[in-house]
PDB file of C-alpha atoms in Angstrom:
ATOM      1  CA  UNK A   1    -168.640 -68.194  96.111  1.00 44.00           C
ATOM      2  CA  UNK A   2    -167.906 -64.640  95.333  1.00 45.00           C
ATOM      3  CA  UNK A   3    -166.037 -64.012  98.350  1.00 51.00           C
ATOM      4  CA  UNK A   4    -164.403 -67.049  97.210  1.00 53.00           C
ATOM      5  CA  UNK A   5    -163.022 -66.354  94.269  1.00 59.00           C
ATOM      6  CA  UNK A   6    -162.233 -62.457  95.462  1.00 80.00           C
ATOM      7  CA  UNK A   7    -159.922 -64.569  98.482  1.00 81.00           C
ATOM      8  CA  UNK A   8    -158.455 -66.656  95.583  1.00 81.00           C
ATOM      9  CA  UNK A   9    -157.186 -63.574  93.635  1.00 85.00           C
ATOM     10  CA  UNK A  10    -155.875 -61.561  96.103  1.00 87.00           C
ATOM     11  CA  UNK A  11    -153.911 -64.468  97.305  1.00 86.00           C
ATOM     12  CA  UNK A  12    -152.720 -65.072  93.396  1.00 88.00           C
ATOM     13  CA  UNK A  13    -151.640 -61.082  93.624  1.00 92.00           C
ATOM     14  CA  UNK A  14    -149.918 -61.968  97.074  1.00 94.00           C
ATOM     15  CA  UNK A  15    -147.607 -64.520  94.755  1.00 95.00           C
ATOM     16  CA  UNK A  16    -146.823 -62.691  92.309  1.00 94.00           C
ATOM     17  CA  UNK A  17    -145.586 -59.802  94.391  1.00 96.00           C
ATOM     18  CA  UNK A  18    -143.776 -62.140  96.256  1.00 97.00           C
ATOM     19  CA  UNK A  19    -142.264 -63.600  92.812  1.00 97.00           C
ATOM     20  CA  UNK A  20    -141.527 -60.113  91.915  1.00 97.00           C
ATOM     21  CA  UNK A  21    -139.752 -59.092  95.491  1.00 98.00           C
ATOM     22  CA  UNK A  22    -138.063 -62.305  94.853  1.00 98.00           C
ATOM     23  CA  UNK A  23    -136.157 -60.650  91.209  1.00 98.00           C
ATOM     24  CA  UNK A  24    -135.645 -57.565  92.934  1.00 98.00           C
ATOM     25  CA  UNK A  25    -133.508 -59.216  96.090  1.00 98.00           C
ATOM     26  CA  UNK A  26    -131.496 -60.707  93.694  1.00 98.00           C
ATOM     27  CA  UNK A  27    -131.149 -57.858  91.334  1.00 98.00           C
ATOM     28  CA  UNK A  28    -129.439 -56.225  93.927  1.00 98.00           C
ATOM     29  CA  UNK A  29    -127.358 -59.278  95.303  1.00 98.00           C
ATOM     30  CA  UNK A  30    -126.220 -59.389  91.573  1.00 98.00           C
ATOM     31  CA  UNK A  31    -125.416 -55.596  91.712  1.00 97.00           C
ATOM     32  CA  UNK A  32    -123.441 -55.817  95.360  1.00 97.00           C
ATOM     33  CA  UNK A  33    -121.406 -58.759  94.030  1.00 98.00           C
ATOM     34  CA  UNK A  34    -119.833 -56.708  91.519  1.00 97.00           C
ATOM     35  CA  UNK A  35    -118.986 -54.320  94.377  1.00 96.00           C
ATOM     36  CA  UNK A  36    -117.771 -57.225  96.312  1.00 96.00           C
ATOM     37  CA  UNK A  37    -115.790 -58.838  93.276  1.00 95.00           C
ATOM     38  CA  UNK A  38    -114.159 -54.933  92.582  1.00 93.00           C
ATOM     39  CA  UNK A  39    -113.523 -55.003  96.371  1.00 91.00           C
ATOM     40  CA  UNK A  40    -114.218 -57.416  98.765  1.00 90.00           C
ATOM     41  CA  UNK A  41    -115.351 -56.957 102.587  1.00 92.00           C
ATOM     42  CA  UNK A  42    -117.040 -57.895 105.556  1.00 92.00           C
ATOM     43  CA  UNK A  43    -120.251 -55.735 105.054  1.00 95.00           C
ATOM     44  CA  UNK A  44    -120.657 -56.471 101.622  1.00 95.00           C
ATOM     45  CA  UNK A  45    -120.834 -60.078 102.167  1.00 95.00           C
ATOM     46  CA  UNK A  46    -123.006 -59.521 104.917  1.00 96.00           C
ATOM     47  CA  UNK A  47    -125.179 -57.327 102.760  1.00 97.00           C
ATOM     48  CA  UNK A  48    -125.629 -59.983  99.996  1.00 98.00           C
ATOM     49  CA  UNK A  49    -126.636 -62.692 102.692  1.00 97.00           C
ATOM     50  CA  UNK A  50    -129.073 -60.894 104.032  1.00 98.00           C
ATOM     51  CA  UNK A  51    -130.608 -60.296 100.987  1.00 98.00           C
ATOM     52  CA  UNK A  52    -130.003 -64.117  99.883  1.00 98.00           C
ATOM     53  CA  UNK A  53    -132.067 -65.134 103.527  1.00 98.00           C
ATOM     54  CA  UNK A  54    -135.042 -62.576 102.138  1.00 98.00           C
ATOM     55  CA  UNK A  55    -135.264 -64.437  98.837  1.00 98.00           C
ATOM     56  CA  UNK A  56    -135.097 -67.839 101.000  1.00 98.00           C
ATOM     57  CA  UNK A  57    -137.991 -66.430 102.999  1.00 98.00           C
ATOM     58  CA  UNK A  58    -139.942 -65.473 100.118  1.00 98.00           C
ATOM     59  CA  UNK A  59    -139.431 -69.037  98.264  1.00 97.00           C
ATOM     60  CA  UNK A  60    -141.110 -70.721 101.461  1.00 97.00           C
ATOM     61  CA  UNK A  61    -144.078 -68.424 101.695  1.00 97.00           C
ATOM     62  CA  UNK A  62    -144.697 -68.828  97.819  1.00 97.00           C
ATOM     63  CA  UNK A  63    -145.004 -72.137  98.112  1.00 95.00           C
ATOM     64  CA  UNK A  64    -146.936 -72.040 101.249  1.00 95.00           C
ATOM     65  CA  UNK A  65    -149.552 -69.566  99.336  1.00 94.00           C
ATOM     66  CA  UNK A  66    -149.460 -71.703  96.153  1.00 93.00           C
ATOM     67  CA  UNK A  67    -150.853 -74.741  98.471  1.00 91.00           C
ATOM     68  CA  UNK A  68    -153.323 -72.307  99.703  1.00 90.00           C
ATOM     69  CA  UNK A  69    -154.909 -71.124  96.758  1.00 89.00           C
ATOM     70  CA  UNK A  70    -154.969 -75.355  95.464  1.00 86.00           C
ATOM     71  CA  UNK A  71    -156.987 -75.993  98.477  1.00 85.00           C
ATOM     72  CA  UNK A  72    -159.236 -73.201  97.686  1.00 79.00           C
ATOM     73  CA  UNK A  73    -161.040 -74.016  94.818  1.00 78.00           C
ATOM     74  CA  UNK A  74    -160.287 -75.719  92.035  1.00 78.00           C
ATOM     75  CA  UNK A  75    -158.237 -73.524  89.725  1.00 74.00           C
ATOM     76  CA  UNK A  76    -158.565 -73.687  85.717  1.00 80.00           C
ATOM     77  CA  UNK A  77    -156.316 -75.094  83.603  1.00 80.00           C
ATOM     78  CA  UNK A  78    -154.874 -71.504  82.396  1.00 80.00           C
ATOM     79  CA  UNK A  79    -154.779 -70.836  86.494  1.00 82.00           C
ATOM     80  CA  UNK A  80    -153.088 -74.131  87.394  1.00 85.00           C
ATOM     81  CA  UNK A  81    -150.711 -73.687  84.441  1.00 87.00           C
ATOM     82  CA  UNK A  82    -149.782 -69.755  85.876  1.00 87.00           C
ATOM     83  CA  UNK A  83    -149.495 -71.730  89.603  1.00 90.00           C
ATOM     84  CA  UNK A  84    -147.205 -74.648  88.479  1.00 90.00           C
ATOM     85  CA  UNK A  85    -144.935 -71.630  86.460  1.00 93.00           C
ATOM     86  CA  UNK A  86    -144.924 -69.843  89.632  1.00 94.00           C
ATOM     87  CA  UNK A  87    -144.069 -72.676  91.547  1.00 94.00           C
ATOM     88  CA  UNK A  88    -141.148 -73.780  89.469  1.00 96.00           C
ATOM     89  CA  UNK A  89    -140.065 -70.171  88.646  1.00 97.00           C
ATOM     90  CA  UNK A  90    -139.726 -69.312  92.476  1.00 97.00           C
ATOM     91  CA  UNK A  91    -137.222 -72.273  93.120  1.00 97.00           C
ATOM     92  CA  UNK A  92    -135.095 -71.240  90.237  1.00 98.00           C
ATOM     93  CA  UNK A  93    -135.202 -67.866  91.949  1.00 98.00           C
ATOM     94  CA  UNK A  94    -133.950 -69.555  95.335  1.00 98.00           C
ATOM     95  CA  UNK A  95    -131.252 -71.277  93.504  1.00 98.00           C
ATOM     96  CA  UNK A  96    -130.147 -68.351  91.862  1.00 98.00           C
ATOM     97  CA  UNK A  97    -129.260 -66.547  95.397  1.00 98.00           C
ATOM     98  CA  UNK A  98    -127.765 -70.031  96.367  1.00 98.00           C
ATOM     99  CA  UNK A  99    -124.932 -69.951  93.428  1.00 98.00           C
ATOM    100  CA  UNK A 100    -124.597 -66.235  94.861  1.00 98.00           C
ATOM    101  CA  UNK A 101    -123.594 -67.260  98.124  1.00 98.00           C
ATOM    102  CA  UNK A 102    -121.588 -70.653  96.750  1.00 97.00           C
ATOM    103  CA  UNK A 103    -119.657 -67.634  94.689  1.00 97.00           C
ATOM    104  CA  UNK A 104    -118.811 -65.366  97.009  1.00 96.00           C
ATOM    105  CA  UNK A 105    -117.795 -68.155  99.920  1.00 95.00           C
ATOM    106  CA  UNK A 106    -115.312 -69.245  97.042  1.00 93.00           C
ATOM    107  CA  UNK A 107    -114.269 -65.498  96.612  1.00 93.00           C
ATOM    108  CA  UNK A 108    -112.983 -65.449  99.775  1.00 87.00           C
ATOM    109  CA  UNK A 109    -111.052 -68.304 100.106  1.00 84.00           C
ATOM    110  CA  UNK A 110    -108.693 -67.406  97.263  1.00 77.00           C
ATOM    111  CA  UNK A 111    -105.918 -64.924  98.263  1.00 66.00           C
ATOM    112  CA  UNK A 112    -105.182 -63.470  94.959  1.00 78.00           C
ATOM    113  CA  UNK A 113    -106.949 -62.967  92.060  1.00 82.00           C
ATOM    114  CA  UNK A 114    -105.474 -61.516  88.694  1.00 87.00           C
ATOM    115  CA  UNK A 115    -106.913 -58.317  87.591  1.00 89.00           C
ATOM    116  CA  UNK A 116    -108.026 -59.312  84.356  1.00 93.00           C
ATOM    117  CA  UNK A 117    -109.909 -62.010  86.295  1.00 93.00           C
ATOM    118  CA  UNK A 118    -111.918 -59.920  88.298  1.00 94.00           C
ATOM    119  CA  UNK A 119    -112.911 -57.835  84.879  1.00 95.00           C
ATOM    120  CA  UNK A 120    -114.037 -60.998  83.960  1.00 96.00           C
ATOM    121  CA  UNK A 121    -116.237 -62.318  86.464  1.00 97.00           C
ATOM    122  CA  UNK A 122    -117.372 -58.480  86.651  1.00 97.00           C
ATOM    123  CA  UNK A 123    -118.306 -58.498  82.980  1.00 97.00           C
ATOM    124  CA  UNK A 124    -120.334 -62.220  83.193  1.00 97.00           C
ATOM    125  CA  UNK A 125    -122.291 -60.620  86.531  1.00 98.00           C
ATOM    126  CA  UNK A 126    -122.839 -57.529  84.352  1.00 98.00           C
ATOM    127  CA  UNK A 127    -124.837 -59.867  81.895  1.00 98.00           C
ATOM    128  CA  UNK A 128    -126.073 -62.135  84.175  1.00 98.00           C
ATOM    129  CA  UNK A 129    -127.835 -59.325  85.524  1.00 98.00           C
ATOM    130  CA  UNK A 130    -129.131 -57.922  82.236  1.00 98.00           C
ATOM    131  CA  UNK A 131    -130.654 -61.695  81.579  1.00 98.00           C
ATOM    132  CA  UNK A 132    -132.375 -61.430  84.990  1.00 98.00           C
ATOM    133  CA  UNK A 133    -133.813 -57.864  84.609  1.00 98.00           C
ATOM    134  CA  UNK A 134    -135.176 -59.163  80.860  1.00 98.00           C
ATOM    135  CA  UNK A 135    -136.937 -61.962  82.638  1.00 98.00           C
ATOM    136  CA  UNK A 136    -138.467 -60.021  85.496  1.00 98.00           C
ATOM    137  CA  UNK A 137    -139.619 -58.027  82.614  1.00 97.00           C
ATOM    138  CA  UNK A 138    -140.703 -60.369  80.554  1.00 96.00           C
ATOM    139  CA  UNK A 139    -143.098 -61.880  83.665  1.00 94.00           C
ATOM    140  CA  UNK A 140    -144.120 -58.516  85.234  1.00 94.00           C
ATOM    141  CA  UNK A 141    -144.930 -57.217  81.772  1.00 93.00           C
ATOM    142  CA  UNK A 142    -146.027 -60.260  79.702  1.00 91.00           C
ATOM    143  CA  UNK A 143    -143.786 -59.962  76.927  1.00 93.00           C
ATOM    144  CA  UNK A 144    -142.107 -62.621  75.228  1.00 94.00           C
ATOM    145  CA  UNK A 145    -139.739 -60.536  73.262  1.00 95.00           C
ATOM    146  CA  UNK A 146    -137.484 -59.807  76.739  1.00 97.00           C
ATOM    147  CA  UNK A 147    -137.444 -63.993  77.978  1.00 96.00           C
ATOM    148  CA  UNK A 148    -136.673 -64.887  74.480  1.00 96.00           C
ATOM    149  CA  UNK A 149    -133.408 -62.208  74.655  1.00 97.00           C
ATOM    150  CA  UNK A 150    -132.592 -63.485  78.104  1.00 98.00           C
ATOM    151  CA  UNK A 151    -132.240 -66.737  76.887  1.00 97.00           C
ATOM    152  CA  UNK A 152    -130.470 -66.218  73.803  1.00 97.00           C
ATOM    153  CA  UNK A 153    -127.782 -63.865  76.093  1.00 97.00           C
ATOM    154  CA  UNK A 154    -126.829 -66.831  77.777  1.00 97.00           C
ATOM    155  CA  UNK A 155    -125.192 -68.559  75.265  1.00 96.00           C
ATOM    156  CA  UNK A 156    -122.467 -65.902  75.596  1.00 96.00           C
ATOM    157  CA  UNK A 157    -122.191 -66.832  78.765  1.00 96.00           C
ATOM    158  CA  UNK A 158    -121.322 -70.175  78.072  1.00 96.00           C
ATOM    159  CA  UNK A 159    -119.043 -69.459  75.070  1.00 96.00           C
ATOM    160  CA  UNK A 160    -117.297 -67.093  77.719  1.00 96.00           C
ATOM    161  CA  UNK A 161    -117.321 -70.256  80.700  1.00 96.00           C
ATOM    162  CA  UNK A 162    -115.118 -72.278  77.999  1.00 96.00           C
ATOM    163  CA  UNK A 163    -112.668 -69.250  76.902  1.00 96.00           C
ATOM    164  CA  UNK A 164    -111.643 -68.567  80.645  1.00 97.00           C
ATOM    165  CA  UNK A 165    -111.895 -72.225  81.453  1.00 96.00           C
ATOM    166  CA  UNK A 166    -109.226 -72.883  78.890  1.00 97.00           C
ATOM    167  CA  UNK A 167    -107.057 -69.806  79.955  1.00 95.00           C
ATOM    168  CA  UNK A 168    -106.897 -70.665  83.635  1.00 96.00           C
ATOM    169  CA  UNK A 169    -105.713 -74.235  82.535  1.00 96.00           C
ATOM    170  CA  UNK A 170    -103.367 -72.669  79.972  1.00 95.00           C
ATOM    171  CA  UNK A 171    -101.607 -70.446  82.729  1.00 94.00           C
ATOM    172  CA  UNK A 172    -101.420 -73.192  85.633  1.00 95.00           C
ATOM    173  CA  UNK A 173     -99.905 -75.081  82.966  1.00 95.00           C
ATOM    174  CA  UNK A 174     -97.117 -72.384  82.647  1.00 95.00           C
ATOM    175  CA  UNK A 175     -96.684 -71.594  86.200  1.00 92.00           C
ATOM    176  CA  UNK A 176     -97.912 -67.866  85.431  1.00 90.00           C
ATOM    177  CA  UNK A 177    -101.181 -68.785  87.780  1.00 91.00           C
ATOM    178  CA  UNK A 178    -100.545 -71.295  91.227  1.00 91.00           C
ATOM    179  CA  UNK A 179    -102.396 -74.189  90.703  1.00 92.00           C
ATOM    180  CA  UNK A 180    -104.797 -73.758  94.049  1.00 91.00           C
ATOM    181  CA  UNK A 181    -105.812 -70.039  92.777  1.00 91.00           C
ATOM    182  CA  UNK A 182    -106.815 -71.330  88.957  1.00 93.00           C
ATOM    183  CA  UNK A 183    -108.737 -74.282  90.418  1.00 93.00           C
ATOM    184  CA  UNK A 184    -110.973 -71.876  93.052  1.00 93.00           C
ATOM    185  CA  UNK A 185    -111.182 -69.466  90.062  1.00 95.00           C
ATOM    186  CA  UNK A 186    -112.476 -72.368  87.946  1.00 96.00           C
ATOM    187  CA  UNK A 187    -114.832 -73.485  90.630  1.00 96.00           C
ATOM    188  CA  UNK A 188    -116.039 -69.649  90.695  1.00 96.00           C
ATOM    189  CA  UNK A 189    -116.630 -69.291  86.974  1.00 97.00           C
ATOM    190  CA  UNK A 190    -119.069 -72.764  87.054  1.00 97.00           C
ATOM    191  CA  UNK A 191    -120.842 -71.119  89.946  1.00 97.00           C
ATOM    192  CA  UNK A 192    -122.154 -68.338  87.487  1.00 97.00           C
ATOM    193  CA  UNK A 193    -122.132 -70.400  84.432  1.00 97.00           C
ATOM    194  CA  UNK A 194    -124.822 -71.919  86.534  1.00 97.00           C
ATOM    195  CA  UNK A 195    -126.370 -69.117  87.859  1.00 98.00           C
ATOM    196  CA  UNK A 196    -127.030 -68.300  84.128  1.00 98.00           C
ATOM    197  CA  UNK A 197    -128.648 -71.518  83.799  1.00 98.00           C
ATOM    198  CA  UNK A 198    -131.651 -71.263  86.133  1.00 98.00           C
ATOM    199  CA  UNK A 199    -132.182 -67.487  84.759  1.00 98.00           C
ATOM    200  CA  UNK A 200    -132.829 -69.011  81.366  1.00 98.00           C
ATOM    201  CA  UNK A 201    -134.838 -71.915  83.290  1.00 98.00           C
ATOM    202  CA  UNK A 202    -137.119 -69.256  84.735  1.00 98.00           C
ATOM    203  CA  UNK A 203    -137.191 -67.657  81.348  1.00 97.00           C
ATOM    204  CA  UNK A 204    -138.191 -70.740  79.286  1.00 96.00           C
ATOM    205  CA  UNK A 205    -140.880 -71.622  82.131  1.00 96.00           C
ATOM    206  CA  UNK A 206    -142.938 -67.956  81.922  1.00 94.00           C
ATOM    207  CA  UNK A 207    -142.493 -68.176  78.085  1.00 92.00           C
ATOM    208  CA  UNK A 208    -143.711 -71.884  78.244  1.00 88.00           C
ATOM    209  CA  UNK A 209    -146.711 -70.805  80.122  1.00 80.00           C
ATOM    210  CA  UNK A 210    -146.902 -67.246  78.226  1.00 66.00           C
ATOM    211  CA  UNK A 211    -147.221 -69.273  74.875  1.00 62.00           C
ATOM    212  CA  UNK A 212    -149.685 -71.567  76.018  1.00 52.00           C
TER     213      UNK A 212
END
């Protein structure tokens, strides 16, 4: 039974540094696609897929340990609480580097984008990453004081979806912006209004579990 239970824990460890390997991929995809937005090329795209096939990776082995340590023994309800928040928490992880890639496959197909634009989408990736690093903090470190500020940060995210939104309509109204550009830019803006969205879902399940 003792060997047991030491085989149960060090596969529980095995998850959460996966979880954790899991932040820090997309950390840095969220740190080249400001690079990329500044800039875009070849090898920086290539960079940020490779890093979005790790985290892809990683989700499948979670999830593949997680069934593991169920059919080990049966886990208490403060363990199967921590597995089901790992479990959910590692898909919103995977969808995060999925609204990556959805961005920067949009990114490319527009020819032009206006400069105050790309300030702008380099400004929301800016936060977005601040929102992620405050989660991965507030998981690795158990403190709810860092998922609670994640979550609050995205509401200026969303304020800040519905100001551009309403700017990129305003100028394809006047001609200033062609029609095609504004509606890939609009498509591109929802990509990491969403993006802010499963952060916040991956805060609000550690600080569901964290409270409980």
């Amino acid at each position: 039974m003792l060997k047991r239970t030491n085989l149960y824990q060090i596969k529980m460890e095995g998850v959460n540094k996966n979880i954790e390997e899991s932040f820090k991929c997309l950390l840095l995809m969220l740190k080249h696609l400001k690079s990329f937005i500044a800039e875009a090329s070849e090898d920086k795209r290539k960079d940020i897929i490779e890093l979005e096939d790790k985290v892809n990776e990683i989700e499948v082995l979670v999830e593949k340990q997680i069934i593991e340590l169920l059919s080990l023994q049966q886990p208490h309800v403060h363990e199967m609480k921590r597995l089901l928040s790992n479990m959910k928490i590692n898909r919103e992880l995977e969808r995060i580097g999925d609204h990556i890639i959805n961005f920067i496959n949009m990114y490319q197909l527009s020819s032009s984008h206006p400069k105050w634009m790309k300030e702008e989408l380099i400004n929301i990736v800016e936060q977005e990453a601040e929102m992620l690093q405050n989660v991965y903090y507030g998981i690795t470190k158990e403190e709810a004081s860092y998922l609670k500020t994640a979550i609050k940060a995205d509401d200026k995210i969303d304020d800040l979806h519905i100001v551009l939104f309403e700017k990129l309509v305003s100028e394809m109204k006047q001609n200033t912006l062609k029609v095609e550009t504004g509606s890939q830019l609009i498509i591109m803006i929802r990509f990491l209004e969403r993006l802010g969205d499963h952060i916040v879902n991956a805060g609000e399940t550690h600080l569901e579990y964290f409270i409980e």
